[in-house]
Amino acid sequence: MLNEILNLEMIMVILIALGMLLRHIGKITDEGRECLTSIVIDIIVPCNIIISFMGQGGISLLLEFTPIILLAVGAMLIFILLGKLLFSRMKPEAALLARYGMVNSNSMFIGFPVIMNLLGEKGAMLQSLYMIPVRCFTWSYGQSLFTGKGKSFGDTMKKLLLNPCMMAAMIGVVIMIFEIQLPPTISRSIQYLSDCLMAISMLLIGSVLYGMDVRHIFRFDVWIFVFVRLILAPAAALLLSLLFRSDFMTCSVCVLMAAMPSASITAVFAARYHKDVEYGSLIVAVSTALSIVTIPLWFLVVSMFY
């Protein structure tokens, strides 16, 4: 498992370094970064969302594995509460990004290979089911943090529902429930676009980190987020799993998913909505680097209870 995580971390470091180089030589300009950000948010991320719901099974499978789905819902509610309570004294832009980082973790690029390595195919199946409500929270509550409130409830809902990411989530849920099979040319086109997410996101993060004062890594609000994301969140997931007397496999999936670092899309959203881009990039980079240590430790902790 450790080798798998290290390989993924090195890939991300290389891509971030490339983004910094491209920024240095002027290949990524301010205008170019804005353009790339729009492409990621409006096209690539929606494709990634739709792909994540495809092949997940219909209603019967959801009913069969109701416990892990309920645990996922409970965990997300706890993470939202932790975000509201513990990030309230941060600057508004940092608090918003930290709260979003609590509901959207790097479950795909780091989480999936870790689960496969430790728990095998059954663990991967449980993870895919766990992620169904997580994605729904991410593209409803999480998206609303950035779109904000409109002049009325109807205006607020319109802003949320017409967002490309939220529309993709609704399409994905329909595809999953009714087990819709898209034509191969359509599904493969969506897959190709989805596969660009990690590379372009890392390039954007690198372009933001270029020229940053390294002392900013020690920002207090960065380490508050890292502590909550990598320590408190998985601890809460473990307590929740033990409270409901979950089996080892279910508990492991819940805790490991809670222990994942913030998703790279956090930094991309910060750029798109003109928030604290440096902070968004830092919480992604620092939490990802430290997760090399914390993820294996949390698996050992779970093993101690079974």
CSV table of C-alpha atoms in Angstrom, one decimal:
chain,number,residue,atom,x,y,z
A,1,MET,CA,0.0,0.0,0.0
A,2,LEU,CA,2.7,2.5,0.9
A,3,ASN,CA,4.4,2.0,-2.4
A,4,GLU,CA,1.1,2.7,-4.2
A,5,ILE,CA,0.6,5.9,-2.2
A,6,LEU,CA,4.1,7.0,-2.8
A,7,ASN,CA,3.8,6.4,-6.6
A,8,LEU,CA,0.6,8.5,-6.7
A,9,GLU,CA,2.2,11.2,-4.6
A,10,MET,CA,5.2,11.3,-7.0
A,11,ILE,CA,3.0,11.6,-10.0
A,12,MET,CA,1.2,14.5,-8.4
A,13,VAL,CA,4.5,16.2,-7.5
A,14,ILE,CA,5.8,15.8,-11.1
A,15,LEU,CA,2.6,17.4,-12.5
A,16,ILE,CA,2.7,20.2,-10.0
A,17,ALA,CA,6.3,20.9,-10.8
A,18,LEU,CA,5.4,20.9,-14.5
A,19,GLY,CA,2.7,23.5,-13.8
A,20,MET,CA,5.2,25.7,-11.9
A,21,LEU,CA,7.7,25.4,-14.9
A,22,LEU,CA,5.0,26.3,-17.4
A,23,ARG,CA,4.1,29.3,-15.3
A,24,HIS,CA,7.8,30.3,-15.0
A,25,ILE,CA,8.3,30.2,-18.8
A,26,GLY,CA,5.0,32.0,-19.5
A,27,LYS,CA,3.2,29.1,-21.1
A,28,ILE,CA,0.5,29.4,-18.4
A,29,THR,CA,-0.6,33.0,-18.1
A,30,ASP,CA,-3.3,34.5,-15.9
A,31,GLU,CA,-5.7,34.4,-18.9
A,32,GLY,CA,-4.7,30.9,-19.7
A,33,ARG,CA,-5.2,29.7,-16.2
A,34,GLU,CA,-8.7,31.3,-16.2
A,35,CYS,CA,-9.5,29.5,-19.4
A,36,LEU,CA,-8.2,26.1,-18.1
A,37,THR,CA,-10.2,26.6,-14.9
A,38,SER,CA,-13.4,27.1,-16.9
A,39,ILE,CA,-12.7,24.0,-19.0
A,40,VAL,CA,-12.1,21.9,-15.9
A,41,ILE,CA,-15.2,23.1,-14.0
A,42,ASP,CA,-17.7,23.3,-16.9
A,43,ILE,CA,-16.6,20.2,-19.0
A,44,ILE,CA,-14.1,17.9,-17.4
A,45,VAL,CA,-15.5,17.8,-13.9
A,46,PRO,CA,-19.1,17.1,-15.1
A,47,CYS,CA,-17.8,14.3,-17.2
A,48,ASN,CA,-16.0,12.9,-14.2
A,49,ILE,CA,-19.2,13.1,-12.1
A,50,ILE,CA,-21.2,11.2,-14.7
A,51,ILE,CA,-18.6,8.5,-15.1
A,52,SER,CA,-18.5,8.0,-11.3
A,53,PHE,CA,-22.2,7.0,-11.2
A,54,MET,CA,-22.0,4.7,-14.2
A,55,GLY,CA,-21.9,0.9,-13.5
A,56,GLN,CA,-22.8,1.3,-9.8
A,57,GLY,CA,-25.9,-1.0,-10.0
A,58,GLY,CA,-29.6,-0.2,-9.5
A,59,ILE,CA,-32.0,0.1,-6.6
A,60,SER,CA,-31.6,-3.5,-5.6
A,61,LEU,CA,-27.9,-3.1,-5.0
A,62,LEU,CA,-28.5,0.1,-3.0
A,63,LEU,CA,-31.0,-1.7,-0.8
A,64,GLU,CA,-28.7,-4.6,-0.2
A,65,PHE,CA,-25.9,-2.4,1.1
A,66,THR,CA,-28.0,0.1,2.9
A,67,PRO,CA,-25.7,0.1,6.1
A,68,ILE,CA,-22.6,1.6,4.4
A,69,ILE,CA,-24.8,4.1,2.5
A,70,LEU,CA,-26.3,5.3,5.8
A,71,LEU,CA,-22.8,5.4,7.4
A,72,ALA,CA,-21.7,7.6,4.5
A,73,VAL,CA,-24.6,10.0,5.0
A,74,GLY,CA,-23.9,10.1,8.8
A,75,ALA,CA,-20.2,10.8,8.2
A,76,MET,CA,-20.9,13.6,5.7
A,77,LEU,CA,-23.2,15.3,8.2
A,78,ILE,CA,-20.5,15.1,10.9
A,79,PHE,CA,-17.9,16.5,8.5
A,80,ILE,CA,-20.2,19.4,7.6
A,81,LEU,CA,-20.8,20.1,11.3
A,82,LEU,CA,-17.0,19.9,12.1
A,83,GLY,CA,-16.4,22.4,9.3
A,84,LYS,CA,-19.0,24.9,10.6
A,85,LEU,CA,-17.7,24.6,14.2
A,86,LEU,CA,-14.0,24.5,13.7
A,87,PHE,CA,-13.4,26.8,10.8
A,88,SER,CA,-15.8,29.6,11.9
A,89,ARG,CA,-12.9,31.9,13.1
A,90,MET,CA,-11.0,31.7,9.9
A,91,LYS,CA,-11.1,34.4,7.3
A,92,PRO,CA,-14.4,33.9,5.2
A,93,GLU,CA,-12.7,32.7,2.0
A,94,ALA,CA,-10.4,30.3,3.8
A,95,ALA,CA,-13.3,29.0,5.9
A,96,LEU,CA,-15.4,28.4,2.8
A,97,LEU,CA,-12.6,26.4,1.1
A,98,ALA,CA,-11.9,24.4,4.3
A,99,ARG,CA,-15.5,23.5,4.6
A,100,TYR,CA,-15.6,22.4,1.0
A,101,GLY,CA,-12.4,20.4,1.5
A,102,MET,CA,-14.1,18.5,4.3
A,103,VAL,CA,-16.9,17.1,1.9
A,104,ASN,CA,-14.7,16.5,-1.2
A,105,SER,CA,-11.7,14.3,-0.6
A,106,ASN,CA,-9.3,12.6,-3.0
A,107,SER,CA,-11.3,9.3,-3.0
A,108,MET,CA,-10.6,8.5,-6.7
A,109,PHE,CA,-6.9,9.0,-7.4
A,110,ILE,CA,-5.7,8.0,-3.9
A,111,GLY,CA,-8.7,6.3,-2.3
A,112,PHE,CA,-9.4,3.7,-4.9
A,113,PRO,CA,-5.9,2.2,-5.2
A,114,VAL,CA,-5.5,2.2,-1.4
A,115,ILE,CA,-8.8,0.3,-0.9
A,116,MET,CA,-8.0,-2.1,-3.7
A,117,ASN,CA,-4.6,-2.8,-2.2
A,118,LEU,CA,-5.8,-3.3,1.4
A,119,LEU,CA,-9.3,-4.7,1.0
A,120,GLY,CA,-9.6,-6.2,-2.5
A,121,GLU,CA,-12.6,-6.1,-4.9
A,122,LYS,CA,-15.2,-6.4,-2.1
A,123,GLY,CA,-13.7,-3.3,-0.5
A,124,ALA,CA,-13.7,-1.5,-3.8
A,125,MET,CA,-17.4,-2.3,-4.3
A,126,LEU,CA,-18.2,-1.0,-0.8
A,127,GLN,CA,-16.2,2.1,-1.6
A,128,SER,CA,-18.2,2.8,-4.8
A,129,LEU,CA,-21.4,2.5,-2.8
A,130,TYR,CA,-20.1,4.7,0.0
A,131,MET,CA,-19.2,7.4,-2.5
A,132,ILE,CA,-22.8,7.7,-3.9
A,133,PRO,CA,-24.1,9.9,-1.1
A,134,VAL,CA,-20.7,11.5,-0.8
A,135,ARG,CA,-20.9,12.7,-4.4
A,136,CYS,CA,-24.5,13.9,-3.8
A,137,PHE,CA,-23.3,16.0,-0.8
A,138,THR,CA,-20.3,17.3,-2.7
A,139,TRP,CA,-22.4,18.6,-5.6
A,140,SER,CA,-25.3,19.9,-3.6
A,141,TYR,CA,-24.0,21.3,-0.3
A,142,GLY,CA,-20.5,21.7,-1.5
A,143,GLN,CA,-21.5,23.4,-4.7
A,144,SER,CA,-23.8,25.8,-2.8
A,145,LEU,CA,-20.9,27.1,-0.8
A,146,PHE,CA,-19.5,28.6,-4.0
A,147,THR,CA,-22.7,29.6,-5.8
A,148,GLY,CA,-24.1,31.3,-2.7
A,149,LYS,CA,-27.6,32.4,-2.0
A,150,GLY,CA,-29.8,34.2,-4.4
A,151,LYS,CA,-32.3,36.9,-3.8
A,152,SER,CA,-34.9,34.2,-3.0
A,153,PHE,CA,-35.2,30.5,-2.4
A,154,GLY,CA,-36.1,30.0,-6.1
A,155,ASP,CA,-33.2,32.0,-7.3
A,156,THR,CA,-30.8,30.1,-5.0
A,157,MET,CA,-32.1,26.7,-6.3
A,158,LYS,CA,-31.9,27.9,-9.9
A,159,LYS,CA,-28.2,28.9,-9.4
A,160,LEU,CA,-27.5,25.5,-7.9
A,161,LEU,CA,-29.5,23.3,-10.2
A,162,LEU,CA,-28.3,25.0,-13.4
A,163,ASN,CA,-24.6,24.6,-12.4
A,164,PRO,CA,-22.9,22.1,-14.8
A,165,CYS,CA,-21.6,20.0,-11.9
A,166,MET,CA,-25.0,19.7,-10.3
A,167,MET,CA,-26.7,18.9,-13.6
A,168,ALA,CA,-24.1,16.2,-14.2
A,169,ALA,CA,-24.8,14.8,-10.7
A,170,MET,CA,-28.5,14.6,-11.4
A,171,ILE,CA,-27.9,12.9,-14.8
A,172,GLY,CA,-25.5,10.5,-13.0
A,173,VAL,CA,-28.1,9.5,-10.4
A,174,VAL,CA,-30.6,8.8,-13.1
A,175,ILE,CA,-28.1,6.7,-15.1
A,176,MET,CA,-27.3,4.7,-11.9
A,177,ILE,CA,-30.8,4.1,-10.7
A,178,PHE,CA,-32.2,3.0,-14.1
A,179,GLU,CA,-28.9,1.3,-15.1
A,180,ILE,CA,-28.9,3.2,-18.4
A,181,GLN,CA,-26.2,2.1,-20.9
A,182,LEU,CA,-24.9,5.0,-23.0
A,183,PRO,CA,-23.8,4.4,-26.5
A,184,PRO,CA,-20.1,3.4,-26.6
A,185,THR,CA,-19.0,6.5,-28.5
A,186,ILE,CA,-20.7,8.8,-25.9
A,187,SER,CA,-19.4,6.9,-22.9
A,188,ARG,CA,-15.9,6.7,-24.2
A,189,SER,CA,-15.9,10.4,-25.1
A,190,ILE,CA,-17.0,11.2,-21.5
A,191,GLN,CA,-14.3,8.9,-20.1
A,192,TYR,CA,-11.5,10.5,-22.1
A,193,LEU,CA,-12.5,14.0,-20.9
A,194,SER,CA,-12.8,12.7,-17.3
A,195,ASP,CA,-9.3,11.2,-17.5
A,196,CYS,CA,-7.9,14.8,-17.9
A,197,LEU,CA,-9.0,15.9,-14.5
A,198,MET,CA,-6.0,15.0,-12.4
A,199,ALA,CA,-3.4,16.2,-14.9
A,200,ILE,CA,-4.9,19.6,-15.5
A,201,SER,CA,-5.8,20.2,-11.9
A,202,MET,CA,-2.3,19.5,-10.8
A,203,LEU,CA,-0.9,21.8,-13.5
A,204,LEU,CA,-3.2,24.6,-12.2
A,205,ILE,CA,-2.1,24.0,-8.6
A,206,GLY,CA,1.5,24.2,-9.8
A,207,SER,CA,0.9,27.5,-11.6
A,208,VAL,CA,-0.6,28.9,-8.4
A,209,LEU,CA,2.2,27.7,-6.1
A,210,TYR,CA,4.9,29.2,-8.4
A,211,GLY,CA,6.4,32.2,-6.8
A,212,MET,CA,4.6,31.6,-3.5
A,213,ASP,CA,6.5,32.5,-0.3
A,214,VAL,CA,7.4,29.0,1.2
A,215,ARG,CA,6.7,30.4,4.7
A,216,HIS,CA,3.0,30.4,3.8
A,217,ILE,CA,3.0,26.6,4.1
A,218,PHE,CA,3.1,27.3,7.9
A,219,ARG,CA,-0.1,29.3,7.8
A,220,PHE,CA,-2.1,28.4,10.9
A,221,ASP,CA,-5.4,28.0,9.0
A,222,VAL,CA,-3.7,25.4,6.7
A,223,TRP,CA,-2.7,23.2,9.6
A,224,ILE,CA,-6.1,23.6,11.3
A,225,PHE,CA,-7.6,22.2,8.2
A,226,VAL,CA,-5.0,19.4,7.9
A,227,PHE,CA,-5.6,18.3,11.5
A,228,VAL,CA,-9.4,18.2,11.1
A,229,ARG,CA,-9.2,16.5,7.7
A,230,LEU,CA,-6.6,13.8,8.5
A,231,ILE,CA,-7.2,13.3,12.2
A,232,LEU,CA,-10.6,14.4,13.5
A,233,ALA,CA,-12.6,13.3,10.4
A,234,PRO,CA,-11.4,9.6,10.3
A,235,ALA,CA,-11.7,9.5,14.2
A,236,ALA,CA,-15.3,10.5,13.9
A,237,ALA,CA,-15.9,8.0,11.1
A,238,LEU,CA,-14.3,5.2,13.3
A,239,LEU,CA,-16.6,6.1,16.3
A,240,LEU,CA,-19.6,6.2,14.0
A,241,SER,CA,-18.8,2.8,12.6
A,242,LEU,CA,-18.1,1.3,16.0
A,243,LEU,CA,-21.4,2.8,17.3
A,244,PHE,CA,-23.3,1.0,14.6
A,245,ARG,CA,-21.3,-2.2,15.1
A,246,SER,CA,-20.1,-2.3,11.5
A,247,ASP,CA,-18.0,-5.2,10.3
A,248,PHE,CA,-14.2,-4.8,9.7
A,249,MET,CA,-14.6,-4.3,5.9
A,250,THR,CA,-17.3,-1.6,6.2
A,251,CYS,CA,-15.5,0.2,9.1
A,252,SER,CA,-12.2,0.2,7.1
A,253,VAL,CA,-13.8,1.7,4.0
A,254,CYS,CA,-15.5,4.4,6.1
A,255,VAL,CA,-12.4,5.3,8.0
A,256,LEU,CA,-10.0,5.3,5.1
A,257,MET,CA,-12.4,7.4,3.0
A,258,ALA,CA,-12.6,9.9,5.8
A,259,ALA,CA,-8.8,9.9,6.0
A,260,MET,CA,-8.3,11.0,2.4
A,261,PRO,CA,-6.7,14.4,1.7
A,262,SER,CA,-8.6,17.3,0.1
A,263,ALA,CA,-9.4,16.8,-3.6
A,264,SER,CA,-7.5,18.9,-6.1
A,265,ILE,CA,-10.7,20.4,-7.3
A,266,THR,CA,-10.8,22.5,-4.1
A,267,ALA,CA,-8.0,24.6,-5.6
A,268,VAL,CA,-9.6,24.7,-9.0
A,269,PHE,CA,-12.9,26.0,-7.5
A,270,ALA,CA,-10.9,28.6,-5.6
A,271,ALA,CA,-9.6,29.9,-8.9
A,272,ARG,CA,-12.9,29.7,-10.7
A,273,TYR,CA,-14.8,31.6,-8.0
A,274,HIS,CA,-12.0,34.1,-7.2
A,275,LYS,CA,-11.4,32.9,-3.6
A,276,ASP,CA,-8.1,32.5,-1.8
A,277,VAL,CA,-6.4,30.4,-4.5
A,278,GLU,CA,-3.2,30.1,-2.5
A,279,TYR,CA,-5.0,28.7,0.5
A,280,GLY,CA,-6.9,26.2,-1.7
A,281,SER,CA,-3.7,25.0,-3.3
A,282,LEU,CA,-1.9,24.7,0.1
A,283,ILE,CA,-4.5,22.6,1.8
A,284,VAL,CA,-4.5,20.2,-1.2
A,285,ALA,CA,-0.7,20.0,-1.3
A,286,VAL,CA,-0.1,19.7,2.5
A,287,SER,CA,-2.9,17.3,3.3
A,288,THR,CA,-1.9,15.1,0.3
A,289,ALA,CA,1.8,15.0,1.4
A,290,LEU,CA,0.9,14.1,5.0
A,291,SER,CA,-1.6,11.5,4.1
A,292,ILE,CA,1.3,9.2,3.2
A,293,VAL,CA,1.8,8.8,6.9
A,294,THR,CA,-1.8,9.1,8.3
A,295,ILE,CA,-3.6,6.7,5.9
A,296,PRO,CA,-1.5,3.6,6.9
A,297,LEU,CA,-1.8,4.6,10.6
A,298,TRP,CA,-5.6,4.8,10.4
A,299,PHE,CA,-5.7,1.3,8.9
A,300,LEU,CA,-3.7,0.0,11.8
A,301,VAL,CA,-6.0,1.7,14.2
A,302,VAL,CA,-9.1,0.1,12.7
A,303,SER,CA,-7.3,-3.3,12.8
A,304,MET,CA,-6.8,-2.9,16.5
A,305,PHE,CA,-10.6,-2.9,17.1
A,306,TYR,CA,-11.2,-6.2,15.2
